[in-house]
């Protein structure tokens, strides 16, 4: 009897202990900011893991995409304004205006997404993007027009490929919405850049990464 009583008491104590442990483990809270990291991503890793948010899991790849959308605007907006000022052909000025319009709206969206999901966003172009802007600043005449078109078309092609993967894989509704908006913007920009007739398609297949 004593043995059975001891065993029974042990089981009760064990069950109570497990219940207490379960109560002490934080339950994912779905608010406007991400909860604690729960898993490591398979893609680009910023060290934050996968976060639980009110809009679904937020992976490192999702955050990388959000930051790249912001980076795109940080150099393409100045490039668009420059094309408006320096473009000698209507098609270049049109492409510049599309860059301004598209990235003004996309930048507004990505800032909202970053704030809602707690993603820190860059505030200046990457070193490579600054170099591209520098190349355009130094170019003159027809050289400027061709460089503007080629750099922007190549960068948009790289981003277009990234968008497809993020849109297909993300489980976060805000990231999906941003990817959809970015997809429409990038496709529009690719179209107006190609309409200039200055794209060298043979030179587009290289390993340049537009937002690293």
Coordinates of C-alpha atoms in Angstrom, one line a residue:
X1 CA 0.0 0.0 0.0
X2 CA 2.8 2.4 0.9
X3 CA 4.5 1.7 -2.3
X4 CA 1.4 2.3 -4.4
X5 CA 0.7 5.5 -2.4
X6 CA 4.3 6.7 -3.0
X7 CA 4.1 5.9 -6.7
X8 CA 0.7 7.7 -7.0
X9 CA 2.0 10.7 -5.2
X10 CA 5.0 10.8 -7.4
X11 CA 2.9 10.8 -10.6
X12 CA 0.7 13.6 -9.2
X13 CA 3.7 15.7 -8.3
X14 CA 5.3 15.0 -11.8
X15 CA 2.0 16.0 -13.5
X16 CA 1.8 19.2 -11.5
X17 CA 5.4 20.1 -12.3
X18 CA 4.9 19.6 -16.0
X19 CA 1.8 21.8 -15.9
X20 CA 3.7 24.5 -14.0
X21 CA 6.5 24.4 -16.6
X22 CA 4.0 24.6 -19.4
X23 CA 2.4 27.7 -17.8
X24 CA 5.8 29.4 -17.4
X25 CA 6.7 29.0 -21.1
X26 CA 5.6 32.1 -22.9
X27 CA 2.8 31.6 -25.4
X28 CA 3.4 33.4 -28.8
X29 CA 1.7 36.8 -28.5
X30 CA 0.3 38.2 -31.7
X31 CA 0.8 41.9 -31.5
X32 CA 2.1 44.6 -33.7
X33 CA 5.7 43.7 -32.9
X34 CA 7.5 40.3 -33.4
X35 CA 7.7 37.8 -30.6
X36 CA 10.9 36.0 -29.6
X37 CA 12.9 33.9 -32.2
X38 CA 11.7 30.4 -32.5
X39 CA 13.7 28.9 -35.2
X40 CA 16.6 29.5 -37.5
X41 CA 16.0 30.2 -41.2
X42 CA 17.5 28.3 -44.1
X43 CA 18.3 31.4 -46.2
X44 CA 20.2 34.6 -45.5
X45 CA 20.4 34.8 -41.7
X46 CA 20.6 38.1 -39.8
X47 CA 20.8 36.2 -36.6
X48 CA 17.2 36.9 -35.6
X49 CA 15.7 33.5 -36.5
X50 CA 12.0 33.1 -37.4
X51 CA 9.7 35.5 -35.5
X52 CA 6.0 35.1 -34.7
X53 CA 4.0 38.2 -35.7
X54 CA 0.3 39.1 -36.1
X55 CA 0.7 38.6 -39.8
X56 CA 2.4 35.2 -39.8
X57 CA 6.0 33.9 -39.3
X58 CA 8.7 36.3 -40.3
X59 CA 11.8 34.6 -41.5
X60 CA 15.3 36.0 -42.0
X61 CA 14.7 35.8 -45.8
X62 CA 11.6 37.9 -45.4
X63 CA 13.5 40.6 -43.5
X64 CA 16.3 40.5 -46.1
X65 CA 13.7 41.1 -48.8
X66 CA 12.1 44.0 -46.9
X67 CA 15.5 45.6 -46.5
X68 CA 16.3 45.1 -50.1
X69 CA 13.1 46.8 -51.2
X70 CA 14.1 49.8 -49.0
X71 CA 17.6 49.8 -50.5
X72 CA 16.2 49.8 -54.0
X73 CA 14.4 53.0 -53.4
X74 CA 17.4 54.6 -51.7
X75 CA 19.3 54.6 -55.0
X76 CA 16.6 54.4 -57.6
X77 CA 14.8 57.5 -56.4
X78 CA 17.9 59.7 -56.9
X79 CA 18.6 58.0 -60.2
X80 CA 15.1 58.8 -61.4
X81 CA 15.4 62.5 -60.3
X82 CA 18.8 62.6 -62.1
X83 CA 17.2 61.2 -65.3
X84 CA 14.5 63.8 -65.2
X85 CA 17.2 66.5 -65.1
X86 CA 19.8 65.1 -67.4
X87 CA 17.8 62.9 -69.8
X88 CA 18.1 64.3 -73.4
X89 CA 15.4 62.0 -74.7
X90 CA 11.7 61.8 -73.7
X91 CA 12.0 58.1 -73.1
X92 CA 14.8 58.6 -70.5
X93 CA 12.7 61.3 -68.7
X94 CA 9.7 59.0 -68.8
X95 CA 11.7 56.1 -67.3
X96 CA 13.0 58.5 -64.6
X97 CA 9.5 59.7 -63.7
X98 CA 8.3 56.0 -63.4
X99 CA 11.2 55.4 -61.0
X100 CA 10.2 58.4 -58.9
X101 CA 6.5 57.5 -58.8
X102 CA 7.0 53.8 -58.2
X103 CA 9.6 54.0 -55.5
X104 CA 7.9 56.9 -53.7
X105 CA 4.9 54.7 -53.2
X106 CA 6.9 51.5 -52.6
X107 CA 9.1 53.3 -50.0
X108 CA 6.0 54.5 -48.1
X109 CA 4.8 50.9 -48.0
X110 CA 8.1 49.4 -47.0
X111 CA 8.5 51.9 -44.1
X112 CA 5.0 50.9 -42.8
X113 CA 5.9 47.2 -43.1
X114 CA 9.2 47.7 -41.4
X115 CA 7.5 49.5 -38.5
X116 CA 4.7 46.9 -38.2
X117 CA 7.1 43.9 -38.2
X118 CA 9.9 45.5 -36.2
X119 CA 12.4 45.3 -39.1
X120 CA 15.3 47.9 -38.9
X121 CA 15.6 49.5 -42.4
X122 CA 18.7 51.0 -44.0
X123 CA 18.8 54.8 -44.5
X124 CA 21.4 55.1 -47.2
X125 CA 22.3 53.1 -50.4
X126 CA 24.8 50.3 -50.2
X127 CA 28.4 50.9 -51.3
X128 CA 27.7 49.3 -54.6
X129 CA 24.6 51.4 -55.2
X130 CA 26.5 54.5 -54.3
X131 CA 29.1 53.4 -56.9
X132 CA 26.4 53.1 -59.5
X133 CA 25.1 56.6 -58.8
X134 CA 28.7 57.8 -59.0
X135 CA 29.2 56.3 -62.4
X136 CA 26.0 58.0 -63.6
X137 CA 27.2 61.3 -62.2
X138 CA 30.4 61.1 -64.1
X139 CA 28.8 60.0 -67.4
X140 CA 28.0 62.5 -70.1
X141 CA 25.6 62.6 -73.1
X142 CA 24.7 59.4 -74.7
X143 CA 27.0 57.5 -72.4
X144 CA 24.9 58.7 -69.5
X145 CA 21.7 57.5 -71.1
X146 CA 23.0 54.1 -71.9
X147 CA 24.6 53.7 -68.4
X148 CA 21.4 54.8 -66.7
X149 CA 19.3 52.3 -68.6
X150 CA 21.7 49.4 -68.4
X151 CA 22.4 49.7 -64.6
X152 CA 18.7 50.1 -63.8
X153 CA 17.5 47.3 -66.1
X154 CA 20.1 44.9 -64.7
X155 CA 19.2 45.7 -61.1
X156 CA 15.5 45.3 -61.8
X157 CA 16.1 42.0 -63.4
X158 CA 17.9 40.7 -60.3
X159 CA 15.1 42.0 -58.0
X160 CA 12.4 40.5 -60.2
X161 CA 13.9 37.0 -59.7
X162 CA 14.1 37.6 -55.9
X163 CA 10.5 38.7 -55.8
X164 CA 9.2 35.4 -57.3
X165 CA 10.9 33.3 -54.6
X166 CA 9.7 35.5 -51.7
X167 CA 6.2 35.7 -53.0
X168 CA 6.0 31.9 -53.4
X169 CA 7.5 31.0 -50.1
X170 CA 6.7 33.6 -47.4
X171 CA 4.0 32.8 -44.9
X172 CA 3.7 36.4 -43.7
X173 CA 0.7 38.3 -45.2
X174 CA 2.4 41.7 -45.0
X175 CA 5.5 40.4 -46.8
X176 CA 3.3 38.9 -49.5
X177 CA 1.4 42.2 -50.0
X178 CA 4.7 44.1 -50.2
X179 CA 6.1 41.5 -52.7
X180 CA 3.0 41.9 -54.9
X181 CA 3.3 45.7 -54.9
X182 CA 7.0 45.5 -55.6
X183 CA 6.4 43.0 -58.4
X184 CA 4.0 45.4 -60.2
X185 CA 6.5 48.3 -59.7
X186 CA 9.5 46.4 -60.9
X187 CA 7.7 45.1 -64.0
X188 CA 6.6 48.6 -64.8
X189 CA 10.1 49.9 -64.5
X190 CA 11.5 47.1 -66.6
X191 CA 9.0 47.9 -69.3
X192 CA 9.8 51.6 -69.5
X193 CA 13.5 51.0 -69.4
X194 CA 13.2 48.6 -72.3
X195 CA 11.0 51.1 -74.2
X196 CA 14.1 53.4 -74.4
X197 CA 15.6 51.0 -76.9
X198 CA 19.0 51.2 -75.1
X199 CA 19.0 47.9 -73.2
X200 CA 21.9 45.6 -74.1
X201 CA 20.3 42.3 -73.3
X202 CA 23.6 40.4 -73.9
X203 CA 25.2 42.3 -71.0
X204 CA 22.4 41.5 -68.5
X205 CA 23.5 38.0 -67.6
X206 CA 26.2 38.6 -65.0
X207 CA 26.7 38.1 -61.3
X208 CA 26.1 41.7 -60.1
X209 CA 23.8 41.8 -57.0
X210 CA 21.9 45.0 -57.0
X211 CA 21.1 45.4 -53.3
X212 CA 23.9 43.6 -51.4

